[in-house]
Amino acid sequence: MTLRGINWATGEPMAEGAFDIFAAGAFKSCVVMSIMGPELPREIRRRYPEATIIARLYCDGDGLPDIDTINAWDGYIKAVLPYTTLFQVDNEPDERCPNIFPEEYCLYWRAMVKSFRVKYPTAQFGFPMPSIKGAVSWAYARRCQVGVDAADWLAERAYAQEAWQWEDVMWARRYQRSNFFFDKPIHLCEIGSSNPNLSEAERVTQYESFLGSLPFYIGSANLFIMAGSGEWDPIFGINADMARAMRRGEPVPEDDGYSIGPGMFEAMERNGDAPVEEEHYIGDRESLCAGEKNLYIYSAGAGRVYKSPLA
């Protein structure tokens, strides 16, 4: 079952109000940032012994993390390893490193993680999937195989502005492609709507619908972000009332792990990722097997299996 969680408040992370929001939503997971210090995950673990804590190693500015940043990350991992083993190493590399090729970033990321593994063998490191930019971000992600291979899990995100984007594989359902092509455990480390015109009630309804539809292979789904996070509050801030309204969610449905979802090929074609040609069709649903997972895509919408032109 997917754990429901939230990104911790950035303004005053140790404030009692932040813990009130976590309790109001009966959340089972959270994402904290390394700049919040090791005291926060320690206190979360004290209050909520069963909670899943994802610690995001934060890097300020553009470019590859420098030696001072890496040393700070090293010290943070050592300090919080008693409270969590899940570390997201960096965030949105396409945004932070716009002038660096994805392949170069991934080689650097792999080297960093390799050095961390030597010192902290029990830690599990998550690769930061790119920002939400439709087909552009997917093109970037497809060039990150070296980084993905070196990771224990993937730090994905799910954002929408228009209602249809909650069901689109270029946007909120992007995790479906990552599951298919990369075959790694996935945590949704950010989930949100950037539509400034939604009321709190409408936002809650959209979030609840999305969370209730997630498949079993999503380890945790973490909303962005607790109220008390400064500039993020006007659009994204989740207060205690909103959290309380979401605490009675429906059970997460089981899934076979292979179905990519309705309209995947149509969406990929629409965004220019891949032309869909009839010769790619190879049979019905039963044609798909685990050993061929990287070669074929099952379209639930069409009820057919296609040979992937991206494989």
Short mmCIF file of N, CA, C and O in Angstrom, two decimals, residues 176-226:
data_model
loop_
_atom_site.label_atom_id
_atom_site.label_comp_id
_atom_site.label_asym_id
_atom_site.label_seq_id
_atom_site.Cartn_x
_atom_site.Cartn_y
_atom_site.Cartn_z
N GLN A 176 4.31 6.38 -14.30
CA GLN A 176 4.02 5.16 -15.05
C GLN A 176 5.14 4.86 -16.04
O GLN A 176 5.55 3.71 -16.22
N ARG A 177 5.65 5.90 -16.70
CA ARG A 177 6.74 5.69 -17.64
C ARG A 177 8.02 5.28 -16.92
O ARG A 177 8.77 4.43 -17.38
N SER A 178 8.29 5.94 -15.78
CA SER A 178 9.50 5.60 -15.03
C SER A 178 9.46 4.16 -14.55
O SER A 178 10.46 3.45 -14.57
N ASN A 179 8.28 3.72 -14.10
CA ASN A 179 8.14 2.33 -13.68
C ASN A 179 8.40 1.38 -14.84
O ASN A 179 9.07 0.35 -14.68
N PHE A 180 7.91 1.71 -16.01
CA PHE A 180 8.05 0.83 -17.16
C PHE A 180 9.47 0.78 -17.69
O PHE A 180 10.06 -0.28 -17.89
N PHE A 181 10.07 1.95 -17.90
CA PHE A 181 11.37 2.00 -18.56
C PHE A 181 12.54 1.75 -17.61
O PHE A 181 13.56 1.22 -18.02
N PHE A 182 12.41 2.13 -16.35
CA PHE A 182 13.55 2.06 -15.44
C PHE A 182 13.43 0.94 -14.40
O PHE A 182 14.43 0.51 -13.85
N ASP A 183 12.22 0.51 -14.10
CA ASP A 183 12.03 -0.65 -13.23
C ASP A 183 12.76 -0.52 -11.90
O ASP A 183 13.55 -1.38 -11.50
N LYS A 184 12.54 0.61 -11.22
CA LYS A 184 13.11 0.87 -9.89
C LYS A 184 11.98 1.23 -8.93
O LYS A 184 10.93 1.72 -9.36
N PRO A 185 12.17 0.99 -7.63
CA PRO A 185 11.17 1.48 -6.67
C PRO A 185 10.99 2.99 -6.82
O PRO A 185 11.95 3.71 -7.13
N ILE A 186 9.78 3.46 -6.63
CA ILE A 186 9.47 4.88 -6.84
C ILE A 186 8.80 5.47 -5.61
O ILE A 186 7.90 4.88 -5.03
N HIS A 187 9.26 6.65 -5.24
CA HIS A 187 8.56 7.49 -4.26
C HIS A 187 8.17 8.78 -4.97
O HIS A 187 9.00 9.39 -5.65
N LEU A 188 6.91 9.19 -4.82
CA LEU A 188 6.48 10.48 -5.33
C LEU A 188 6.81 11.52 -4.25
O LEU A 188 6.12 11.63 -3.25
N CYS A 189 7.91 12.23 -4.47
CA CYS A 189 8.41 13.13 -3.43
C CYS A 189 7.77 14.51 -3.47
O CYS A 189 7.96 15.30 -2.55
N GLU A 190 7.02 14.79 -4.54
CA GLU A 190 6.24 16.02 -4.60
C GLU A 190 4.97 15.75 -5.40
O GLU A 190 5.03 15.13 -6.47
N ILE A 191 3.84 16.21 -4.88
CA ILE A 191 2.55 16.12 -5.57
C ILE A 191 1.83 17.44 -5.35
O ILE A 191 1.70 17.88 -4.20
N GLY A 192 1.37 18.07 -6.43
CA GLY A 192 0.66 19.31 -6.21
C GLY A 192 -0.03 19.84 -7.44
O GLY A 192 0.24 19.42 -8.56
N SER A 193 -0.94 20.78 -7.23
CA SER A 193 -1.58 21.52 -8.31
C SER A 193 -1.08 22.95 -8.26
O SER A 193 -1.09 23.59 -7.19
N SER A 194 -0.63 23.46 -9.41
CA SER A 194 -0.14 24.83 -9.47
C SER A 194 -1.21 25.80 -9.97
O SER A 194 -0.89 26.92 -10.35
N ASN A 195 -2.48 25.36 -9.95
CA ASN A 195 -3.58 26.22 -10.38
C ASN A 195 -3.94 27.18 -9.25
O ASN A 195 -4.46 26.77 -8.22
N PRO A 196 -3.67 28.47 -9.44
CA PRO A 196 -3.92 29.43 -8.35
C PRO A 196 -5.40 29.73 -8.12
O PRO A 196 -5.75 30.38 -7.13
N ASN A 197 -6.26 29.25 -9.02
CA ASN A 197 -7.68 29.57 -8.92
C ASN A 197 -8.49 28.53 -8.15
O ASN A 197 -9.69 28.70 -7.96
N LEU A 198 -7.84 27.46 -7.72
CA LEU A 198 -8.56 26.42 -6.99
C LEU A 198 -8.81 26.85 -5.55
O LEU A 198 -7.95 27.43 -4.89
N SER A 199 -9.98 26.52 -5.05
CA SER A 199 -10.25 26.71 -3.63
C SER A 199 -9.59 25.59 -2.84
O SER A 199 -9.14 24.60 -3.41
N GLU A 200 -9.53 25.74 -1.53
CA GLU A 200 -8.97 24.66 -0.70
C GLU A 200 -9.75 23.37 -0.88
O GLU A 200 -9.18 22.28 -0.97
N ALA A 201 -11.08 23.48 -0.94
CA ALA A 201 -11.92 22.29 -1.09
C ALA A 201 -11.66 21.61 -2.43
O ALA A 201 -11.59 20.37 -2.51
N GLU A 202 -11.51 22.40 -3.49
CA GLU A 202 -11.23 21.82 -4.81
C GLU A 202 -9.87 21.16 -4.85
O GLU A 202 -9.69 20.09 -5.45
N ARG A 203 -8.91 21.77 -4.19
CA ARG A 203 -7.57 21.18 -4.15
C ARG A 203 -7.59 19.85 -3.40
O ARG A 203 -6.99 18.86 -3.83
N VAL A 204 -8.30 19.83 -2.29
CA VAL A 204 -8.42 18.59 -1.51
C VAL A 204 -9.06 17.49 -2.35
O VAL A 204 -8.61 16.34 -2.35
N THR A 205 -10.10 17.84 -3.07
CA THR A 205 -10.80 16.85 -3.91
C THR A 205 -9.87 16.27 -4.96
O THR A 205 -9.83 15.05 -5.19
N GLN A 206 -9.10 17.13 -5.62
CA GLN A 206 -8.17 16.65 -6.65
C GLN A 206 -7.09 15.77 -6.04
O GLN A 206 -6.75 14.72 -6.58
N TYR A 207 -6.53 16.19 -4.92
CA TYR A 207 -5.48 15.41 -4.28
C TYR A 207 -6.00 14.05 -3.82
O TYR A 207 -5.35 13.01 -4.01
N GLU A 208 -7.19 14.07 -3.22
CA GLU A 208 -7.75 12.82 -2.71
C GLU A 208 -8.02 11.84 -3.85
O GLU A 208 -7.75 10.64 -3.73
N SER A 209 -8.52 12.33 -4.96
CA SER A 209 -8.78 11.47 -6.11
C SER A 209 -7.48 10.87 -6.64
O SER A 209 -7.41 9.68 -6.95
N PHE A 210 -6.45 11.69 -6.74
CA PHE A 210 -5.17 11.21 -7.27
C PHE A 210 -4.53 10.19 -6.32
O PHE A 210 -4.10 9.11 -6.74
N LEU A 211 -4.49 10.50 -5.04
CA LEU A 211 -3.88 9.60 -4.06
C LEU A 211 -4.60 8.25 -4.03
O LEU A 211 -3.97 7.20 -3.90
N GLY A 212 -5.91 8.28 -4.17
CA GLY A 212 -6.68 7.04 -4.13
C GLY A 212 -6.52 6.17 -5.35
O GLY A 212 -6.96 5.02 -5.35
N SER A 213 -5.90 6.69 -6.40
CA SER A 213 -5.76 5.94 -7.64
C SER A 213 -4.36 5.38 -7.87
O SER A 213 -4.11 4.73 -8.89
N LEU A 214 -3.44 5.59 -6.93
CA LEU A 214 -2.05 5.20 -7.16
C LEU A 214 -1.86 3.68 -7.05
O LEU A 214 -2.47 3.03 -6.21
N PRO A 215 -0.98 3.12 -7.89
CA PRO A 215 -0.73 1.68 -7.88
C PRO A 215 0.20 1.27 -6.74
O PRO A 215 0.84 2.11 -6.10
N PHE A 216 0.30 -0.02 -6.51
CA PHE A 216 1.03 -0.53 -5.34
C PHE A 216 2.51 -0.24 -5.39
O PHE A 216 3.19 -0.21 -4.36
N TYR A 217 3.08 -0.04 -6.58
CA TYR A 217 4.54 0.10 -6.66
C TYR A 217 5.03 1.50 -6.29
O TYR A 217 6.23 1.74 -6.27
N ILE A 218 4.12 2.41 -5.97
CA ILE A 218 4.52 3.72 -5.44
C ILE A 218 4.70 3.57 -3.93
O ILE A 218 3.74 3.35 -3.20
N GLY A 219 5.93 3.70 -3.46
CA GLY A 219 6.21 3.48 -2.04
C GLY A 219 5.55 4.51 -1.14
O GLY A 219 4.95 4.18 -0.12
N SER A 220 5.67 5.79 -1.51
CA SER A 220 5.02 6.85 -0.75
C SER A 220 4.64 7.96 -1.70
O SER A 220 5.25 8.15 -2.76
N ALA A 221 3.61 8.71 -1.32
CA ALA A 221 3.11 9.82 -2.13
C ALA A 221 3.03 11.04 -1.24
O ALA A 221 2.19 11.09 -0.32
N ASN A 222 3.89 12.02 -1.49
CA ASN A 222 4.07 13.13 -0.56
C ASN A 222 3.60 14.45 -1.17
O ASN A 222 4.18 14.95 -2.15
N LEU A 223 2.55 15.00 -0.59
CA LEU A 223 1.97 16.25 -1.07
C LEU A 223 2.93 17.41 -0.84
O LEU A 223 3.71 17.42 0.11
N PHE A 224 2.85 18.39 -1.73
CA PHE A 224 3.65 19.60 -1.61
C PHE A 224 2.71 20.76 -1.30
O PHE A 224 1.86 21.08 -2.12
N ILE A 225 2.79 21.36 -0.17
CA ILE A 225 3.72 21.33 0.93
C ILE A 225 2.97 21.82 2.15
O ILE A 225 1.92 22.46 2.01
N MET A 226 3.45 21.56 3.34
CA MET A 226 2.79 22.08 4.55
C MET A 226 2.72 23.61 4.52
O MET A 226 3.65 24.29 4.07
#
